[in-house]
mmCIF file of C-alpha atoms in Angstrom:
data_model
loop_
_atom_site.group_PDB
_atom_site.id
_atom_site.type_symbol
_atom_site.label_atom_id
_atom_site.label_comp_id
_atom_site.label_asym_id
_atom_site.label_seq_id
_atom_site.Cartn_x
_atom_site.Cartn_y
_atom_site.Cartn_z
ATOM 1 C CA MET A 1 -40.653 -39.295 8.848
ATOM 2 C CA PRO A 2 -38.542 -42.429 9.307
ATOM 3 C CA VAL A 3 -35.600 -42.205 11.737
ATOM 4 C CA GLY A 4 -33.016 -43.006 9.050
ATOM 5 C CA VAL A 5 -34.149 -40.145 6.794
ATOM 6 C CA ARG A 6 -34.192 -37.677 9.700
ATOM 7 C CA LYS A 7 -30.644 -38.652 10.743
ATOM 8 C CA TYR A 8 -29.521 -38.335 7.123
ATOM 9 C CA ARG A 9 -31.040 -34.811 6.908
ATOM 10 C CA GLU A 10 -29.427 -33.848 10.222
ATOM 11 C CA ALA A 11 -26.052 -35.079 9.019
ATOM 12 C CA ILE A 12 -26.406 -33.060 5.804
ATOM 13 C CA PHE A 13 -27.453 -29.982 7.790
ATOM 14 C CA ILE A 14 -24.483 -30.326 10.174
ATOM 15 C CA ALA A 15 -22.078 -30.824 7.250
ATOM 16 C CA LEU A 16 -23.512 -27.720 5.559
ATOM 17 C CA VAL A 17 -23.130 -25.629 8.729
ATOM 18 C CA VAL A 18 -19.531 -26.837 9.187
ATOM 19 C CA PHE A 19 -18.721 -26.046 5.545
ATOM 20 C CA LEU A 20 -20.218 -22.537 5.787
ATOM 21 C CA CYS A 21 -18.314 -21.832 9.021
ATOM 22 C CA GLN A 22 -15.095 -23.046 7.433
ATOM 23 C CA ALA A 23 -15.691 -20.903 4.334
ATOM 24 C CA ALA A 24 -16.376 -17.805 6.457
ATOM 25 C CA LEU A 25 -13.262 -18.430 8.550
ATOM 26 C CA ALA A 26 -11.127 -19.017 5.451
ATOM 27 C CA ALA A 27 -12.361 -15.792 3.833
ATOM 28 C CA THR A 28 -11.670 -13.827 7.025
ATOM 29 C CA LEU A 29 -8.185 -15.317 7.360
ATOM 30 C CA SER A 30 -7.431 -14.582 3.696
ATOM 31 C CA ARG A 31 -8.393 -10.917 4.123
ATOM 32 C CA TYR A 32 -6.351 -10.687 7.310
ATOM 33 C CA ALA A 33 -3.324 -12.299 5.642
ATOM 34 C CA ALA A 34 -3.483 -9.852 2.711
ATOM 35 C CA GLN A 35 -3.824 -6.836 5.028
ATOM 36 C CA ASP A 36 -1.017 -8.066 7.267
ATOM 37 C CA ALA A 37 1.290 -8.696 4.294
ATOM 38 C CA LEU A 38 0.539 -5.184 2.994
ATOM 39 C CA ARG A 39 1.237 -3.689 6.434
ATOM 40 C CA ARG A 40 4.538 -5.579 6.782
ATOM 41 C CA ASP A 41 5.618 -4.641 3.242
ATOM 42 C CA SER A 42 4.867 -0.967 3.934
ATOM 43 C CA LEU A 43 6.734 -1.051 7.240
ATOM 44 C CA ALA A 44 9.795 -2.630 5.615
ATOM 45 C CA THR A 45 9.633 -0.047 2.830
ATOM 46 C CA GLN A 46 9.431 2.751 5.401
ATOM 47 C CA GLN A 47 12.490 1.450 7.236
ATOM 48 C CA MET A 48 14.462 1.238 4.004
ATOM 49 C CA LEU A 49 13.318 4.675 2.782
ATOM 50 C CA GLN A 50 14.003 6.246 6.185
ATOM 51 C CA SER A 51 17.541 4.882 6.048
ATOM 52 C CA VAL A 52 18.144 6.304 2.561
ATOM 53 C CA TYR A 53 16.485 9.580 3.613
ATOM 54 C CA LYS A 54 18.728 9.942 6.674
ATOM 55 C CA TYR A 55 21.801 9.226 4.563
ATOM 56 C CA THR A 56 20.752 11.717 1.875
ATOM 57 C CA SER A 57 19.828 14.363 4.478
ATOM 58 C CA ALA A 58 23.095 13.882 6.366
ATOM 59 C CA ASN A 59 25.121 14.287 3.164
ATOM 60 C CA ALA A 60 23.178 17.423 2.232
ATOM 61 C CA ALA A 61 23.836 18.924 5.676
ATOM 62 C CA GLN A 62 27.509 17.981 5.638
ATOM 63 C CA LEU A 63 27.979 19.566 2.247
ATOM 64 C CA ALA A 64 25.996 22.657 3.308
ATOM 65 C CA ALA A 65 23.898 22.068 0.228
ATOM 66 C CA GLY A 66 20.752 23.286 1.934
ATOM 67 C CA PRO A 67 17.548 21.259 2.028
ATOM 68 C CA LEU A 68 17.139 17.704 0.854
ATOM 69 C CA ASP A 69 17.719 17.150 -2.828
ATOM 70 C CA PHE A 70 14.288 15.724 -3.666
ATOM 71 C CA GLU A 71 15.380 14.837 -7.200
ATOM 72 C CA ALA A 72 18.306 12.647 -6.069
ATOM 73 C CA PHE A 73 16.254 10.998 -3.320
ATOM 74 C CA GLY A 74 13.289 10.500 -5.653
ATOM 75 C CA LYS A 75 15.409 8.790 -8.282
ATOM 76 C CA ARG A 76 16.514 6.266 -5.656
ATOM 77 C CA VAL A 77 12.903 5.636 -4.646
ATOM 78 C CA THR A 78 11.860 4.918 -8.236
ATOM 79 C CA THR A 79 14.388 2.077 -8.486
ATOM 80 C CA LEU A 80 12.526 -0.041 -5.920
ATOM 81 C CA PRO A 81 11.134 -3.310 -7.349
ATOM 82 C CA GLY A 82 7.657 -3.051 -8.852
ATOM 83 C CA MET A 83 7.519 0.740 -8.467
ATOM 84 C CA MET A 84 5.134 2.347 -10.946
ATOM 85 C CA ARG A 85 5.082 5.922 -9.649
ATOM 86 C CA ALA A 86 6.592 7.787 -6.735
ATOM 87 C CA ASN A 87 5.692 11.244 -5.434
ATOM 88 C CA ILE A 88 7.583 13.001 -2.660
ATOM 89 C CA TYR A 89 5.696 15.652 -0.716
ATOM 90 C CA SER A 90 7.359 18.363 1.361
ATOM 91 C CA ALA A 91 5.810 19.619 4.609
ATOM 92 C CA ASP A 92 3.829 22.272 2.680
ATOM 93 C CA ARG A 93 2.050 19.370 0.865
ATOM 94 C CA PHE A 94 3.482 20.207 -2.565
ATOM 95 C CA ILE A 95 4.911 17.417 -4.697
ATOM 96 C CA ARG A 96 8.644 18.197 -4.845
ATOM 97 C CA PHE A 97 9.519 15.146 -6.932
ATOM 98 C CA SER A 98 7.431 12.811 -9.054
ATOM 99 C CA SER A 99 8.439 10.096 -11.440
ATOM 100 C CA ASP A 100 5.637 11.618 -13.549
ATOM 101 C CA HIS A 101 7.231 15.019 -14.112
ATOM 102 C CA ASN A 102 3.815 16.551 -14.885
ATOM 103 C CA LEU A 103 2.948 16.221 -11.176
ATOM 104 C CA THR A 104 6.052 17.926 -9.752
ATOM 105 C CA GLY A 105 5.052 21.242 -8.154
ATOM 106 C CA LYS A 106 1.372 20.327 -7.834
ATOM 107 C CA LYS A 107 -0.682 20.289 -4.644
ATOM 108 C CA PHE A 108 -3.831 18.185 -4.310
ATOM 109 C CA SER A 109 -6.368 19.271 -1.731
ATOM 110 C CA ASP A 110 -8.434 16.927 0.407
ATOM 111 C CA ASN A 111 -5.867 14.135 0.517
ATOM 112 C CA LYS A 112 -6.808 12.352 3.732
ATOM 113 C CA GLU A 113 -4.062 9.728 3.393
ATOM 114 C CA LEU A 114 -1.376 12.397 2.976
ATOM 115 C CA GLU A 115 -2.555 14.157 6.136
ATOM 116 C CA GLU A 116 -2.459 10.864 8.059
ATOM 117 C CA ALA A 117 1.103 10.277 6.849
ATOM 118 C CA PHE A 118 2.149 13.772 7.965
ATOM 119 C CA GLY A 119 0.688 12.717 11.315
ATOM 120 C CA ASN A 120 3.387 9.973 11.313
ATOM 121 C CA ALA A 121 1.172 7.061 10.217
ATOM 122 C CA ILE A 122 1.929 4.632 7.415
ATOM 123 C CA VAL A 123 -1.099 4.460 5.122
ATOM 124 C CA ALA A 124 -1.274 1.601 2.616
ATOM 125 C CA SER A 125 -4.066 0.077 0.572
ATOM 126 C CA ILE A 126 -4.808 -1.655 -2.679
ATOM 127 C CA GLU A 127 -6.495 0.817 -5.004
ATOM 128 C CA ARG A 128 -8.406 0.519 -8.269
ATOM 129 C CA VAL A 129 -6.834 2.633 -10.978
ATOM 130 C CA ASP A 130 -9.454 2.383 -13.687
ATOM 131 C CA GLY A 131 -12.113 5.083 -13.540
ATOM 132 C CA THR A 132 -10.499 6.576 -10.448
ATOM 133 C CA ILE A 133 -11.974 9.395 -8.411
ATOM 134 C CA LYS A 134 -8.780 10.537 -6.672
ATOM 135 C CA ALA A 135 -7.009 13.533 -8.210
ATOM 136 C CA GLU A 136 -3.516 12.230 -7.441
ATOM 137 C CA HIS A 137 -4.252 9.067 -9.447
ATOM 138 C CA LEU A 138 -4.014 11.189 -12.578
ATOM 139 C CA ALA A 139 -2.936 9.022 -15.550
ATOM 140 C CA LEU A 140 -2.066 5.951 -13.460
ATOM 141 C CA GLY A 141 -4.092 3.718 -15.761
ATOM 142 C CA SER A 142 -1.927 4.747 -18.710
ATOM 143 C CA LEU A 143 1.317 3.453 -17.169
ATOM 144 C CA SER A 144 2.651 0.373 -18.918
ATOM 145 C CA GLY A 145 2.182 -2.835 -16.996
ATOM 146 C CA VAL A 146 -0.590 -1.477 -14.778
ATOM 147 C CA THR A 147 -3.494 -3.804 -14.185
ATOM 148 C CA SER A 148 -6.704 -2.677 -12.518
ATOM 149 C CA HIS A 149 -5.156 -2.576 -9.032
ATOM 150 C CA LEU A 150 -2.020 -1.068 -7.486
ATOM 151 C CA ILE A 151 -0.648 -0.788 -3.996
ATOM 152 C CA GLU A 152 -0.817 2.836 -2.902
ATOM 153 C CA ALA A 153 1.197 3.772 0.170
ATOM 154 C CA TYR A 154 2.086 6.954 2.000
ATOM 155 C CA ILE A 155 5.315 6.641 3.968
ATOM 156 C CA PRO A 156 6.290 9.371 6.457
ATOM 157 C CA LEU A 157 9.978 10.329 6.668
ATOM 158 C CA GLN A 158 11.295 11.873 9.857
ATOM 159 C CA ASN A 159 14.132 14.285 10.436
ATOM 160 C CA ALA A 160 16.658 13.848 13.256
ATOM 161 C CA ALA A 161 14.214 15.473 15.714
ATOM 162 C CA GLY A 162 11.560 12.865 14.907
ATOM 163 C CA GLU A 163 9.305 15.284 13.002
ATOM 164 C CA VAL A 164 7.745 14.248 9.713
ATOM 165 C CA GLU A 165 9.582 16.292 7.138
ATOM 166 C CA ALA A 166 8.455 14.604 3.937
ATOM 167 C CA VAL A 167 6.106 11.864 2.743
ATOM 168 C CA VAL A 168 6.726 9.379 -0.045
ATOM 169 C CA GLU A 169 3.599 8.300 -1.890
ATOM 170 C CA TYR A 170 4.187 5.334 -4.123
ATOM 171 C CA TYR A 171 2.250 3.031 -6.379
ATOM 172 C CA LYS A 172 3.519 -0.408 -7.155
ATOM 173 C CA LYS A 173 2.266 -3.625 -8.632
ATOM 174 C CA PRO A 174 0.699 -5.973 -6.078
ATOM 175 C CA ASP A 175 2.243 -9.084 -7.690
ATOM 176 C CA ASP A 176 4.178 -10.299 -4.614
ATOM 177 C CA LEU A 177 1.206 -9.616 -2.359
ATOM 178 C CA LYS A 178 -1.120 -11.530 -4.688
ATOM 179 C CA THR A 179 1.274 -14.487 -4.836
ATOM 180 C CA SER A 180 1.646 -14.761 -1.060
ATOM 181 C CA THR A 181 -2.118 -14.345 -0.568
ATOM 182 C CA ARG A 182 -2.845 -17.078 -3.135
ATOM 183 C CA ASN A 183 -0.367 -19.417 -1.432
ATOM 184 C CA PHE A 184 -1.992 -18.745 1.930
ATOM 185 C CA GLU A 185 -5.465 -19.344 0.480
ATOM 186 C CA ARG A 186 -4.328 -22.694 -0.963
ATOM 187 C CA VAL A 187 -3.232 -23.766 2.495
ATOM 188 C CA ILE A 188 -6.524 -22.757 4.124
ATOM 189 C CA TRP A 189 -8.854 -24.097 1.472
#
């Protein structure tokens, strides 16, 4: 094989290897950016919800109204941007408020994410809502404006002693997350 052809083949091979490495790195960075944006969004949501929760709990205690008014707190949660559904679980794992009133009072067994949240962990992911296998996703696909994916998050809420007293499960559109991920991908690619 002539030297010129061999060098040409080597150059093509090296360019191909560099391109494949760059593509793998870009895909990895894109996934990381999406996961990090989801984590930061969930953390900011937790901080905001915890603040509202403390305020609502403090007012309930001051007024000697008894336990937290899940209905009043839940209505505030449902006003968050992009919110499609919100469920608030009490420590006994029953839904005490849901924006889908058919779910209020229900308890779903085998909810791993809920148990993690009651262990004081924020759990957030992007979930498919068409043909779902999770019981608590009941009728999510029928909500107006829902595409095939939603952000699902479980946010623990602590009382003054630092114990998880309630968990907010919410579903919202991933529009902002998709936009920031697309912008990041444009920069990398």
